[in-house]
PDB file of C-alpha atoms in Angstrom:
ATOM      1  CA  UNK T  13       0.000   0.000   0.000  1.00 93.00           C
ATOM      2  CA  UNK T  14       1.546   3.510  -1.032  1.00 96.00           C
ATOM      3  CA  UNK T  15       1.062   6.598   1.195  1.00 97.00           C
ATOM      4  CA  UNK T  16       1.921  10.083   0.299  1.00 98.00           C
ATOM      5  CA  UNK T  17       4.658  11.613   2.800  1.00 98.00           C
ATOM      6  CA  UNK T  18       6.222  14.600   2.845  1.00 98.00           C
ATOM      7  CA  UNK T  19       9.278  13.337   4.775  1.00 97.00           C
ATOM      8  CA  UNK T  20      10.920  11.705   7.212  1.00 97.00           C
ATOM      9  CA  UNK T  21      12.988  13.153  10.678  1.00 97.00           C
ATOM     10  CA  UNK T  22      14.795   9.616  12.080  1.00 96.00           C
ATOM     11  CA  UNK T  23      15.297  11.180  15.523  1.00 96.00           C
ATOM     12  CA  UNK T  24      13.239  13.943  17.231  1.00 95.00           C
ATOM     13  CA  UNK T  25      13.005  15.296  20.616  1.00 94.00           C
ATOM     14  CA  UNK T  26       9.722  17.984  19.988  1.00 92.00           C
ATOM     15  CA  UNK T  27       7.376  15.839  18.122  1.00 94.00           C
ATOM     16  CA  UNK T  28       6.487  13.896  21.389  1.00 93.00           C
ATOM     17  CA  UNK T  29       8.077  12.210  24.618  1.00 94.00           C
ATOM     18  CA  UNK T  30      11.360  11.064  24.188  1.00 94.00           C
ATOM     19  CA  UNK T  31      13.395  10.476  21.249  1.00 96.00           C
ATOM     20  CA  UNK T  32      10.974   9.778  18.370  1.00 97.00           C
ATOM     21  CA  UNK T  33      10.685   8.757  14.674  1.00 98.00           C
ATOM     22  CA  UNK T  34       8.567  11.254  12.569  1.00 98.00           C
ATOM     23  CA  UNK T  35       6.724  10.711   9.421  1.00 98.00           C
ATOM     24  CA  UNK T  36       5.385  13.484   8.267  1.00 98.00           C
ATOM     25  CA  UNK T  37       2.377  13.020   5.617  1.00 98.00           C
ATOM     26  CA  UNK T  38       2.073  15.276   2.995  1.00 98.00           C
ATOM     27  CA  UNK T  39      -1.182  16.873   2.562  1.00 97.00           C
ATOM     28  CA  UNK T  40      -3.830  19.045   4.386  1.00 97.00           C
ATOM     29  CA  UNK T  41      -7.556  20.376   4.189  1.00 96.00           C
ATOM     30  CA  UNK T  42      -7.309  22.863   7.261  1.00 96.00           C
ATOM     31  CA  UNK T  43      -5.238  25.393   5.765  1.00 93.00           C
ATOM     32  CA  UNK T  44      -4.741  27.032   9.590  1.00 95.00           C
ATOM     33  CA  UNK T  45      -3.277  30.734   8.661  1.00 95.00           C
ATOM     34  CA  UNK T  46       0.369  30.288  10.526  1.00 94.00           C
ATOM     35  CA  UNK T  47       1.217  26.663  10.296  1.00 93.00           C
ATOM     36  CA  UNK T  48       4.727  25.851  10.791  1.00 88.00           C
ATOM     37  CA  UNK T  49       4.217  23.018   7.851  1.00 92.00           C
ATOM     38  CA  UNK T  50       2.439  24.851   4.725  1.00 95.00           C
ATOM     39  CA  UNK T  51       4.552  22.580   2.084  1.00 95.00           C
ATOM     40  CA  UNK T  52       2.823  19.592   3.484  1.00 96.00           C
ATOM     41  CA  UNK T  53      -0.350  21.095   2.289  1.00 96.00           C
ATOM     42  CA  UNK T  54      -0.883  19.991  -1.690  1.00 97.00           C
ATOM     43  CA  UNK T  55      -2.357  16.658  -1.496  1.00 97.00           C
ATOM     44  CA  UNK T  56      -0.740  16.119  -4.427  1.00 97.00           C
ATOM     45  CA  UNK T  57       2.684  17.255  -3.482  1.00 97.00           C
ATOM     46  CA  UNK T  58       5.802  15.209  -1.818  1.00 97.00           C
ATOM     47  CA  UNK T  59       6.400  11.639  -2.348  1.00 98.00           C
ATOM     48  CA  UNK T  60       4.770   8.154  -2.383  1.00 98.00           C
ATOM     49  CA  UNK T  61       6.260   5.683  -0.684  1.00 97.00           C
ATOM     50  CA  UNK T  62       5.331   2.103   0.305  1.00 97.00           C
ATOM     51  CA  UNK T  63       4.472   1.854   3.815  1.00 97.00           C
ATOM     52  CA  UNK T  64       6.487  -1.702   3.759  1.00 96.00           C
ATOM     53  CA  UNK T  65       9.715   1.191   3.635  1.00 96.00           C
ATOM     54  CA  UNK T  66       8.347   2.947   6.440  1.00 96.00           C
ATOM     55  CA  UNK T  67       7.752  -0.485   8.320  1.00 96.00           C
ATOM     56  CA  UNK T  68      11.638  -1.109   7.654  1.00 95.00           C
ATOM     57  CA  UNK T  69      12.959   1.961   8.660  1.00 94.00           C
ATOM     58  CA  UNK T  70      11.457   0.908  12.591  1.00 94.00           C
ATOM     59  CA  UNK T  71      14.181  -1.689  11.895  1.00 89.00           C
ATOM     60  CA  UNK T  72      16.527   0.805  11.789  1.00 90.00           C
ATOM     61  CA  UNK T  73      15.913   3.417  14.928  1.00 90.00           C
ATOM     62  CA  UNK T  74      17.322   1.773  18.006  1.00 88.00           C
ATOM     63  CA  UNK T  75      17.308   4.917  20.386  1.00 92.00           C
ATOM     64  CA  UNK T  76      13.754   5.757  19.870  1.00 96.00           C
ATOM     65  CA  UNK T  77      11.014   5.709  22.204  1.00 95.00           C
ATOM     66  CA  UNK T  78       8.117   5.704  19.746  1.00 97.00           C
ATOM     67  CA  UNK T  79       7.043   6.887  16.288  1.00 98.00           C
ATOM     68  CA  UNK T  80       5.086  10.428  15.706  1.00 98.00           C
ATOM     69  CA  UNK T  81       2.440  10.552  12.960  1.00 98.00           C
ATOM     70  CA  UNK T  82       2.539  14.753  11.722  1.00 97.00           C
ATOM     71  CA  UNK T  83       1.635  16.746   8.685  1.00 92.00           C
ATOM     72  CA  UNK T  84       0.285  17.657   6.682  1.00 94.00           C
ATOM     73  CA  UNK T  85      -3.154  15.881   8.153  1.00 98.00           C
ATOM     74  CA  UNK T  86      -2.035  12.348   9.016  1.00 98.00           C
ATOM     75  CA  UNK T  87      -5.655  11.402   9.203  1.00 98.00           C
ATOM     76  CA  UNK T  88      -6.654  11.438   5.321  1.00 98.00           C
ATOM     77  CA  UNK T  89      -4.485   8.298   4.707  1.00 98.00           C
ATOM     78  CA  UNK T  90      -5.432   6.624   8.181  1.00 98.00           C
ATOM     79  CA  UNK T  91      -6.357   3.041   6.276  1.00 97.00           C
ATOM     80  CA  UNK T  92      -2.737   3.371   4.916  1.00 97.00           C
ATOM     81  CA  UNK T  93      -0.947   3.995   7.917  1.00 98.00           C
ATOM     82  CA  UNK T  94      -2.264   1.629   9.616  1.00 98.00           C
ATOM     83  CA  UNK T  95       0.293  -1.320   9.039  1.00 98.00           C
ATOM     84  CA  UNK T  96       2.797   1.163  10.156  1.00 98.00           C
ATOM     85  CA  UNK T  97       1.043   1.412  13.452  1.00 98.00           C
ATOM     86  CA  UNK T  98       0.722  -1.747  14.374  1.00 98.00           C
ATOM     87  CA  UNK T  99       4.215  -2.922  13.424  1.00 97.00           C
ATOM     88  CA  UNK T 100       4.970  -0.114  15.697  1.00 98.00           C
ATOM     89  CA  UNK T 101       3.402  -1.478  18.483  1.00 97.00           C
ATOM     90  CA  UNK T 102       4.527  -5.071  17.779  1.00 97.00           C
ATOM     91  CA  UNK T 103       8.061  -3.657  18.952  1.00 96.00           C
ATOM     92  CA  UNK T 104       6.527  -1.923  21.734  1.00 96.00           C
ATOM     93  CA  UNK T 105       6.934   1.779  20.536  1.00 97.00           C
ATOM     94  CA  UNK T 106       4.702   4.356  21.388  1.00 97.00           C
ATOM     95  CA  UNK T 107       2.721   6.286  18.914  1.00 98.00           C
ATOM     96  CA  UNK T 108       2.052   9.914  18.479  1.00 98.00           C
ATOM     97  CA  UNK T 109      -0.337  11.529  15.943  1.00 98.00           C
ATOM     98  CA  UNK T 110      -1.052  15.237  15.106  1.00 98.00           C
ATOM     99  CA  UNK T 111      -4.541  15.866  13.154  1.00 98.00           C
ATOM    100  CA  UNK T 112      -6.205  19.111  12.952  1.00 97.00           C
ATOM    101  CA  UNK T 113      -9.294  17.132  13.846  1.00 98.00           C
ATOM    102  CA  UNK T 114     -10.312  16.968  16.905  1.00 98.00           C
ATOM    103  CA  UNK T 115     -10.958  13.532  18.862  1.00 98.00           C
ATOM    104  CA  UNK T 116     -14.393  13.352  19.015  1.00 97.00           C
ATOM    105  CA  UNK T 117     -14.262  13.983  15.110  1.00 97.00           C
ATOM    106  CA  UNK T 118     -12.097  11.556  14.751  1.00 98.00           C
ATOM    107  CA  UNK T 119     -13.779   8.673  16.794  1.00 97.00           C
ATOM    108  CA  UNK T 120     -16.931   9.515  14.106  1.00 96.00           C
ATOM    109  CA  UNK T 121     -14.818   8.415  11.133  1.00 95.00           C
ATOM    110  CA  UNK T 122     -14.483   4.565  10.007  1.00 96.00           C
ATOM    111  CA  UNK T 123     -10.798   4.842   9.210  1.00 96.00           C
ATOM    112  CA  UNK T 124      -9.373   7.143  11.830  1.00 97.00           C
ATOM    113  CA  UNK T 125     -11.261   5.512  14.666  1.00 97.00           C
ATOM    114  CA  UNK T 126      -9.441   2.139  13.766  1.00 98.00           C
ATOM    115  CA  UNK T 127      -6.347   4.436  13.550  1.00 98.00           C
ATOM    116  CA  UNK T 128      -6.858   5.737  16.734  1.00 98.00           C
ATOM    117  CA  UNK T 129      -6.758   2.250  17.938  1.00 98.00           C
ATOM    118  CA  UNK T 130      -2.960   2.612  18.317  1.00 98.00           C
ATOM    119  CA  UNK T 131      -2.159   5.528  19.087  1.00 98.00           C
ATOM    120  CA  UNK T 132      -1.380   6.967  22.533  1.00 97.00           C
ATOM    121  CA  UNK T 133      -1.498  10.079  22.368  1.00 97.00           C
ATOM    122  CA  UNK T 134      -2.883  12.477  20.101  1.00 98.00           C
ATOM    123  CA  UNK T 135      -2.596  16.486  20.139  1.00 97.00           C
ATOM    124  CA  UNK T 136      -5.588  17.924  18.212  1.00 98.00           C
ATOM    125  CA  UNK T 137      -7.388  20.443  16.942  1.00 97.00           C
ATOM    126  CA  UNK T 138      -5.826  23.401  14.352  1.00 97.00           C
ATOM    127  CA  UNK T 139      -3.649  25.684  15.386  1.00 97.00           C
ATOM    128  CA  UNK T 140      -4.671  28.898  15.816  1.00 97.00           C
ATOM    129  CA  UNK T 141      -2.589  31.955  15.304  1.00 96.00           C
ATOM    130  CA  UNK T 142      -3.715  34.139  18.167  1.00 97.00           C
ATOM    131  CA  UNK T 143      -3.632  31.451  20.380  1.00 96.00           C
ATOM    132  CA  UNK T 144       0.073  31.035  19.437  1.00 96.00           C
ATOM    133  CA  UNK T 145       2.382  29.698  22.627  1.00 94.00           C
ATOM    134  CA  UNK T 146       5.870  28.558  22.463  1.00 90.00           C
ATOM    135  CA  UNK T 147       6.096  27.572  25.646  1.00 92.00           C
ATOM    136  CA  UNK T 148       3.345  24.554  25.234  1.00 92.00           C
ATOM    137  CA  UNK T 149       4.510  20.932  25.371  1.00 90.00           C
ATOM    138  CA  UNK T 150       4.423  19.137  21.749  1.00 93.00           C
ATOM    139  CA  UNK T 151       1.838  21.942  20.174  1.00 93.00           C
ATOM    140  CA  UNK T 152       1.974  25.500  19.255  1.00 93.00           C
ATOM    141  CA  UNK T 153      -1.878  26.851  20.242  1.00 96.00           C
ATOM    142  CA  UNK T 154      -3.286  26.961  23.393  1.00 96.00           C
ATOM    143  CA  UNK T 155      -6.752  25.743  21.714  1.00 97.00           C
ATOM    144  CA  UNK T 156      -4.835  22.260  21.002  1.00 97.00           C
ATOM    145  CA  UNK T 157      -5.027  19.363  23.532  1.00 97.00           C
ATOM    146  CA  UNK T 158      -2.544  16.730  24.368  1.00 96.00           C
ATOM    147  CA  UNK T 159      -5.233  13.657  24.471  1.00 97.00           C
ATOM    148  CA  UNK T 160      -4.542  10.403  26.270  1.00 97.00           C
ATOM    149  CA  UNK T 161      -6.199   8.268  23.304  1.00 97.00           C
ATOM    150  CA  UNK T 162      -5.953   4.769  25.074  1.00 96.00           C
ATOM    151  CA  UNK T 163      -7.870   6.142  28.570  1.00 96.00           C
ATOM    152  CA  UNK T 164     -10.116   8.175  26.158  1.00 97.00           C
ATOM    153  CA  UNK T 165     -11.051   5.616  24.305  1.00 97.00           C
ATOM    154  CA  UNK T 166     -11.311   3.144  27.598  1.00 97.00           C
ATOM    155  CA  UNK T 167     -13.480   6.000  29.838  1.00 97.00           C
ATOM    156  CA  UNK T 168     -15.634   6.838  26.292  1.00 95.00           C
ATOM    157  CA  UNK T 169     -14.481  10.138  27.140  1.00 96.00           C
ATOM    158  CA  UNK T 170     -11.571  12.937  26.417  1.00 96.00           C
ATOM    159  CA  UNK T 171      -8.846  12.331  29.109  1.00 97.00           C
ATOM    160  CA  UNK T 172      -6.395  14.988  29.191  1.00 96.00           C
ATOM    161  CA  UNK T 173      -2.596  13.197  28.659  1.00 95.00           C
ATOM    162  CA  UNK T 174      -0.589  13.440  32.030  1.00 89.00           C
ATOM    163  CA  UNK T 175       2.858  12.811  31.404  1.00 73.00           C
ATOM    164  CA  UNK T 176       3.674  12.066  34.845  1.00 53.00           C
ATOM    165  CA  UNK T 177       1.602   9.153  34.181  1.00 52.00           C
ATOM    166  CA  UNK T 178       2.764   8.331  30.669  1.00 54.00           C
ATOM    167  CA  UNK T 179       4.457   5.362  28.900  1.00 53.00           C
TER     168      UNK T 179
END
């Protein structure tokens, strides 16, 4: 199965806890006035790959502590990326996901609710340029939430990621 990607960080320390693997997909629908990724826009534009090379390149990260799903909106190729999500979790890494969507949105959709599935945490909503902060963990708008997916999904409502807590 090919997915569209935009590229590829091996070894990241902002995407998400610890030292993390980041594929960033290439396109978007929110167009959010200020995003830090506007090339990852076109859903036409970067690369396709075959998620079997994404699957391979787990292979190759030894120091990380999980993989980070960003954008571009990861969510409009969630049936594709979800072999890369579960191979993830077969060798116990964590997974991260950005989406512009926010969870309850998400949990309405066929494909990203199986998606969400695997994925422990998951900062959403769009970023919003007023509500710019660099001084926020993992996102860069005060309007965006850092979701504990797996207690979410568990409760059958939004829990709030504590990192205290976390993996």
């Amino acid at each position: 199965m090919k997915i569209r990607i935009a590229g590829i960080t091996p070894e990241s320390v902002v995407d998400g806890p610890g030292i993390r693997l980041v594929f960033f997909m290439q396109g978007c629908v929110h167009d959010c006035p200020g995003c830090h990724n506007p090339a990852t826009h076109d859903l036409t534009g970067g690369r396709e790959i075959d998620v079997a090379e994404l699957i391979d390149q787990l292979q190759e990260a030894k120091l990380i502590r999980g993989i980070t799903l960003s954008g571009g909106e990861p969510f409009l190729q969630a049936e594709a990326l979800l072999p890369l999500v579960q191979a993830a979790k077969e060798r116990g890494l964590t997974v991260t996901a950005y989406s512009g969507y926010r969870f309850e949105e998400l949990q309405a959709k066929t494909a990203a609710a199986a998606l969400l599935q695997y994925i422990d945490l998951l900062i959403d909503g769009r970023f919003i340029q007023e509500q710019r902060d660099l001084k926020l963990a993992f996102r860069g708008s005060a309007n965006q939430r850092l979701v504990d997916v797996m207690k979410s999904l568990q409760q059958g409502q939004t829990v709030a990621w504590q990192e205290a807590n976390a993996w």
